[in-house]
Short mmCIF file of C-alpha atoms in Angstrom, two decimals:
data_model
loop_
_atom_site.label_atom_id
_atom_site.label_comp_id
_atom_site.label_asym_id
_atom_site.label_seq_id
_atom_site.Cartn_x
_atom_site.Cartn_y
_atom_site.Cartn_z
CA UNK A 1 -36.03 81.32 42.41
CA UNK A 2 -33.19 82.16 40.61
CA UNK A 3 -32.27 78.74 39.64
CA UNK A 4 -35.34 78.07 38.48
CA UNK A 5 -35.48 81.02 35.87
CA UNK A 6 -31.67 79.68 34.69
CA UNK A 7 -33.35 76.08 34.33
CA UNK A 8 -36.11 77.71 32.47
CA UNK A 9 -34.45 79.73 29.92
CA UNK A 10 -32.03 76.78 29.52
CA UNK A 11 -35.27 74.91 28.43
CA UNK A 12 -36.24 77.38 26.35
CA UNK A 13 -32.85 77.83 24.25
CA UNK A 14 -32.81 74.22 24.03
CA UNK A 15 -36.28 74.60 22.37
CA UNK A 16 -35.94 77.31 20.43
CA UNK A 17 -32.30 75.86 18.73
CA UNK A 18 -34.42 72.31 18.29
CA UNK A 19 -37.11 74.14 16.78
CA UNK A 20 -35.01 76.47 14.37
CA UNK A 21 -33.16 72.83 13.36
CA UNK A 22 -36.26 71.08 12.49
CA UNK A 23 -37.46 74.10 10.96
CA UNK A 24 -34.06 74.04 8.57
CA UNK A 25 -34.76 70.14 7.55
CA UNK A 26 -38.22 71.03 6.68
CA UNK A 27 -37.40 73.67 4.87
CA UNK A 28 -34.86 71.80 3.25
CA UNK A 29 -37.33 68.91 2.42
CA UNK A 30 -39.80 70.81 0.81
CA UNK A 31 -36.87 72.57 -1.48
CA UNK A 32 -36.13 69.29 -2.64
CA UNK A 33 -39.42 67.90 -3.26
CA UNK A 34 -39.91 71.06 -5.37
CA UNK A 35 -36.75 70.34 -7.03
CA UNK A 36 -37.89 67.02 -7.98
CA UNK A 37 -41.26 68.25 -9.05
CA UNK A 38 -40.24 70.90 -11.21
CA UNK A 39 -37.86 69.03 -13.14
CA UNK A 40 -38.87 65.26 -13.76
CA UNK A 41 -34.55 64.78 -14.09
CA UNK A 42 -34.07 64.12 -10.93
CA UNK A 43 -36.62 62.05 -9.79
CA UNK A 44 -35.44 59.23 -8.31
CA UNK A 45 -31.99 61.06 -8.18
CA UNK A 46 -30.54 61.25 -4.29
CA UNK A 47 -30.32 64.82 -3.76
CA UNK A 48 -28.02 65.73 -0.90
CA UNK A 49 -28.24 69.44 0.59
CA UNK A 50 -25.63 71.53 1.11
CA UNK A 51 -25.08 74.59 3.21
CA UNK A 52 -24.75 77.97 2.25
CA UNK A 53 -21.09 79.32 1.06
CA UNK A 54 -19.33 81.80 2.13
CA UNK A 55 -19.78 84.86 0.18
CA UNK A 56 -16.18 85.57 -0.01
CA UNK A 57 -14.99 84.22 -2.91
CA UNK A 58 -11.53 83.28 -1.59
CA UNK A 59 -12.74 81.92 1.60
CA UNK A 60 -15.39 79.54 -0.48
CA UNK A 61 -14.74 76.25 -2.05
CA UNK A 62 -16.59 77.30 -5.11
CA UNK A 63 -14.72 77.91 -8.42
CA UNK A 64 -17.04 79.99 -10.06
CA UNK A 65 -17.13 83.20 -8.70
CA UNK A 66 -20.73 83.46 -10.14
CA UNK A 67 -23.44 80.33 -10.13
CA UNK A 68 -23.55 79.68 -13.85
CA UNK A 69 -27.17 78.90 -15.71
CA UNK A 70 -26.64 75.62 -17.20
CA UNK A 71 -28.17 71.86 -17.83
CA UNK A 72 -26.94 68.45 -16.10
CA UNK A 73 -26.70 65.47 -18.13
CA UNK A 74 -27.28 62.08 -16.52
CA UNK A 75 -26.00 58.45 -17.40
CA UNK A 76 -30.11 57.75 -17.90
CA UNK A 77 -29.66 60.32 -20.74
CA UNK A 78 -31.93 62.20 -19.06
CA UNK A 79 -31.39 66.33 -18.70
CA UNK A 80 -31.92 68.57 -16.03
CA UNK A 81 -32.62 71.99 -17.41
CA UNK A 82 -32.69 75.59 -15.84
CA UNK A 83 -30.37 74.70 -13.03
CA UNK A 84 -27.49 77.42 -11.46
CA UNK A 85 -24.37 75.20 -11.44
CA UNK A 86 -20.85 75.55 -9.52
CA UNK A 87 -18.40 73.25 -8.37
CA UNK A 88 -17.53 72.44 -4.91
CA UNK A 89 -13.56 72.13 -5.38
CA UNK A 90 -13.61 70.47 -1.42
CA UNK A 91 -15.71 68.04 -2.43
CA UNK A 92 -14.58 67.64 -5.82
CA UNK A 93 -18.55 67.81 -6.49
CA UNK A 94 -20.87 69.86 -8.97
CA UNK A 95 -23.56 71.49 -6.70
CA UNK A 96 -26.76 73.40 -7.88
CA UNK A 97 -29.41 75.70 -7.19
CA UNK A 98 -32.66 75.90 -8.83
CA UNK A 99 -32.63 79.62 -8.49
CA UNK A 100 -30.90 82.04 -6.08
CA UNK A 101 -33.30 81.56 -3.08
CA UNK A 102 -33.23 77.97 -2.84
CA UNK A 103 -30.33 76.18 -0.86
CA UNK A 104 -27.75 74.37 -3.13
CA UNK A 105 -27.59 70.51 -3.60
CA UNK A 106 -25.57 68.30 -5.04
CA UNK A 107 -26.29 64.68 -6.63
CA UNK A 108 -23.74 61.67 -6.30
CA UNK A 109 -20.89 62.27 -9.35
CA UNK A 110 -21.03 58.86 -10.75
CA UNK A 111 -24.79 60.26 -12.08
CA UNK A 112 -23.91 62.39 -14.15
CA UNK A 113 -22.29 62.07 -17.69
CA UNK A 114 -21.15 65.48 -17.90
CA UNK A 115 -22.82 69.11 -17.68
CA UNK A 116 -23.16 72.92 -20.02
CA UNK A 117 -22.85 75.76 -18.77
CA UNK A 118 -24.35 78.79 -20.74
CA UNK A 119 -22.79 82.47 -20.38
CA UNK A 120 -21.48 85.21 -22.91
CA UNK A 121 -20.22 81.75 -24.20
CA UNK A 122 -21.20 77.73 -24.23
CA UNK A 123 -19.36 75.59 -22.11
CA UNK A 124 -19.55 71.83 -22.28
CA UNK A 125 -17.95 69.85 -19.26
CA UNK A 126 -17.55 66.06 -19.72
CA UNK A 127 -16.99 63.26 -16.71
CA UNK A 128 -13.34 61.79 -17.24
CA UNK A 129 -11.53 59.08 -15.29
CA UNK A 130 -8.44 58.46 -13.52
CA UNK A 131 -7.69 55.67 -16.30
CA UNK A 132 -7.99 58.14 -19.42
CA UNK A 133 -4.89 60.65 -18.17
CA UNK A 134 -1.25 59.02 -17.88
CA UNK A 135 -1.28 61.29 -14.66
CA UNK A 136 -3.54 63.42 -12.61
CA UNK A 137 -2.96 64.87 -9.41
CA UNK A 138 -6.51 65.29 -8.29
CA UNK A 139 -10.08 63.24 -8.14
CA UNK A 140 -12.11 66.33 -9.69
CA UNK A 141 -13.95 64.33 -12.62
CA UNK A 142 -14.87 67.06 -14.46
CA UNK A 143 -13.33 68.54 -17.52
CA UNK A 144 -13.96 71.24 -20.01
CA UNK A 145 -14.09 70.22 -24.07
CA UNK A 146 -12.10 73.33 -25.42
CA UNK A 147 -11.76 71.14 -28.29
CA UNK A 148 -12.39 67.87 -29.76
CA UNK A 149 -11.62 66.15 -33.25
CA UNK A 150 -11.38 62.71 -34.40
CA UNK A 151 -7.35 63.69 -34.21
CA UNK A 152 -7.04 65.34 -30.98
CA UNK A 153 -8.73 67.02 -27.99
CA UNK A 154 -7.76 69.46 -25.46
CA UNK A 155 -9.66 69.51 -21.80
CA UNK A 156 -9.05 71.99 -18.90
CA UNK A 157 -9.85 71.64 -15.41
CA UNK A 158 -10.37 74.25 -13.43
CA UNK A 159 -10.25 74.28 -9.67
CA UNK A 160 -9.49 75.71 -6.49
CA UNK A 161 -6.17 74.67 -3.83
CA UNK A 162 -6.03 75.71 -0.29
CA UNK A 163 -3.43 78.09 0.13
CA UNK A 164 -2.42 77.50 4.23
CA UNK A 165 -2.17 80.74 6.72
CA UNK A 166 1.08 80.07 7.11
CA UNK A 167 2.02 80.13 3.72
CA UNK A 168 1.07 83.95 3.82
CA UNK A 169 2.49 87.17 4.04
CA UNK A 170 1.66 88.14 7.55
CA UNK A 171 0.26 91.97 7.00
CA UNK A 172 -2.90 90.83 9.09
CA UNK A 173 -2.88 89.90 12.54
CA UNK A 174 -4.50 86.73 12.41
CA UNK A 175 -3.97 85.36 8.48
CA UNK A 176 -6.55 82.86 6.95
CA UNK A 177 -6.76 79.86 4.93
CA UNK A 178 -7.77 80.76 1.65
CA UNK A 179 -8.41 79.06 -1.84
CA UNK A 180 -6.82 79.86 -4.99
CA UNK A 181 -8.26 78.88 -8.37
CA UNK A 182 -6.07 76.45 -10.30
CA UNK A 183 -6.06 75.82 -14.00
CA UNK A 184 -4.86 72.92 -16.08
CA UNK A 185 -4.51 71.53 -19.42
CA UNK A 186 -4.74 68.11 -20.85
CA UNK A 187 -4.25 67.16 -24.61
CA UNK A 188 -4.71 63.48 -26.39
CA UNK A 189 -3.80 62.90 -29.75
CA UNK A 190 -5.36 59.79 -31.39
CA UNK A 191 -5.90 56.81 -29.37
CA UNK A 192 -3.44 58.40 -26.53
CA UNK A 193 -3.88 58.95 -23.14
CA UNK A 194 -4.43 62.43 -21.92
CA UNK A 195 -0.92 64.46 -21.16
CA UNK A 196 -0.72 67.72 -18.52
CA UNK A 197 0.41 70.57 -20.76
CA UNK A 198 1.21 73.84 -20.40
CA UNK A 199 -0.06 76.46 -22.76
CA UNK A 200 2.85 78.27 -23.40
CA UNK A 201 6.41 78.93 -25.26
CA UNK A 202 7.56 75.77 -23.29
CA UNK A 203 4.80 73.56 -23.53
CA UNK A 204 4.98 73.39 -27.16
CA UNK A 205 8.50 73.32 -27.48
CA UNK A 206 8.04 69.71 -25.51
CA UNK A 207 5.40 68.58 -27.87
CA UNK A 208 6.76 69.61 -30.96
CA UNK A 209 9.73 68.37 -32.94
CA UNK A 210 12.53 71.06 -33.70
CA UNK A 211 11.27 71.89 -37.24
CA UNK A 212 8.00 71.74 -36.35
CA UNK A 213 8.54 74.03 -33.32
CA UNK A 214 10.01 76.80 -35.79
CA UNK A 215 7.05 76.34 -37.94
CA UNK A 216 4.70 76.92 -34.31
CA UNK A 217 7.05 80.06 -33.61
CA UNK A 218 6.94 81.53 -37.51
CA UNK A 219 2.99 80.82 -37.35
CA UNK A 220 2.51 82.41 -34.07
CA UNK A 221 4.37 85.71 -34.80
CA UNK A 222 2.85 86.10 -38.19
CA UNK A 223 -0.49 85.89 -36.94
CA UNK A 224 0.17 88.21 -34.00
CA UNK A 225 -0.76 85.02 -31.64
CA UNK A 226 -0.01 85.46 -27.95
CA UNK A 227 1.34 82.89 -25.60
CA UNK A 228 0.06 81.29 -23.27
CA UNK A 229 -3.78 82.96 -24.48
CA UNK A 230 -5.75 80.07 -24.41
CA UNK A 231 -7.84 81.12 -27.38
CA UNK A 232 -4.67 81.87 -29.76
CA UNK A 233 -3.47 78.63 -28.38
CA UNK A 234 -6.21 76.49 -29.79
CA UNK A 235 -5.61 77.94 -33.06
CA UNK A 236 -1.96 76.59 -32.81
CA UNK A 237 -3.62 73.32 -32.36
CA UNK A 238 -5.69 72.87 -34.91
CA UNK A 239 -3.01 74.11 -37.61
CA UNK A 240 -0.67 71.85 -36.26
CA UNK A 241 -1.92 68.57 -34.58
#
């Protein structure tokens, strides 16, 4: 008798985790037919679903801390509107939501031409390549326009490394991988390729010839500029490249 009541509720566990699964795709399915349907975008687009992230932010792949209300821009020139974006730093992806409820998806990156994100401030986010950098340490394709001109443009990238448990200071038992946002700047001037630069004191000592570096340093102090702030920084660019 026994055995037969650990056979049954074997059977039923087995049905009940089958049942909860094909419950999930469904659900799943009928998120992104509603996706589709409520924004004609991305029809036609492969939409691949995602599962929910961890709520801690350092435990979670995602670099926003916050899913941002933005638009997606496709290669068809077509836009998909009213969309909660985030990237996916592990999958070096841009995932989205259609609102808080639904589950997050993500469509292949080679669809989409770039992104704009809108918060206490615009953000637009542009697809770059490998090719247009003279080095780049990662395969994230996505880069922020802090500023473009027919001279020059500056891009940041912001992402997220995995910072190993053993790399930790051991004041917990049983330390955890965890992910640490990342930021980094790329400037082109002209026809150039796109060069890592830092921000900073440094950065445009490397770029800048001596007398023009003094004229950087006597610009920055009289207009009570701070390095390294990426806002004063800009200004420095535009007076001086």
């Amino acid at each position: 008798m026994s055995r037969y009541l650990l056979t049954l509720s074997i059977l039923c566990l087995s049905f009940d985790a089958s049942a909860q699964y094909t419950s999930e795709i469904k659900a799943m399915q009928l998120e992104n037919t509603l996706i589709s349907q409520q924004n004609a975008a991305l029809k036609g687009q492969k939409l691949v679903g995602m599962t929910q992230y961890d709520l801690d932010f350092e435990r979670s792949p995602l670099v926003y801390k916050d899913w941002q209300f933005g638009t997606i821009s496709f290669k068809t020139e077509q836009r998909a509107d009213s969309m909660l974006l985030n990237i996916d730093a592990n999958i070096n992806a841009l995932v989205f939501k259609l609102s808080k409820e639904y589950n997050p998806f993500r469509v292949e990156s080679e669809e989409i031409a770039g992104f704009t994100l809108y918060g206490t401030e615009t953000k637009s986010f542009v697809r770059k390549f490998t090719s247009d950098f003279k080095e780049l340490k990662n395969e994230l394709p996505f880069f922020e326009i802090l500023f473009e001109s027919e001279k020059f443009s500056i891009l940041k990238q912001e992402t997220k490394r995995i910072v190993p448990a053993d790399s930790q200071l051991r004041y917990v038992s049983v330390p955890e991988d965890k992910y640490r946002v990342e930021i980094n700047y790329f400037f082109r001037k002209d026809s150039d390729l796109y060069e890592d630069v830092s921000l900073n004191k440094k950065g445009f000592k490397t770029m800048a010839s001596g007398s023009q570096y003094s004229e950087i340093q006597d610009f920055v102090k009289k207009n009570k500029l701070k390095w390294g702030d990426e806002t004063d920084m800009i200004k420095v660019f535009k007076q001086f490249f």
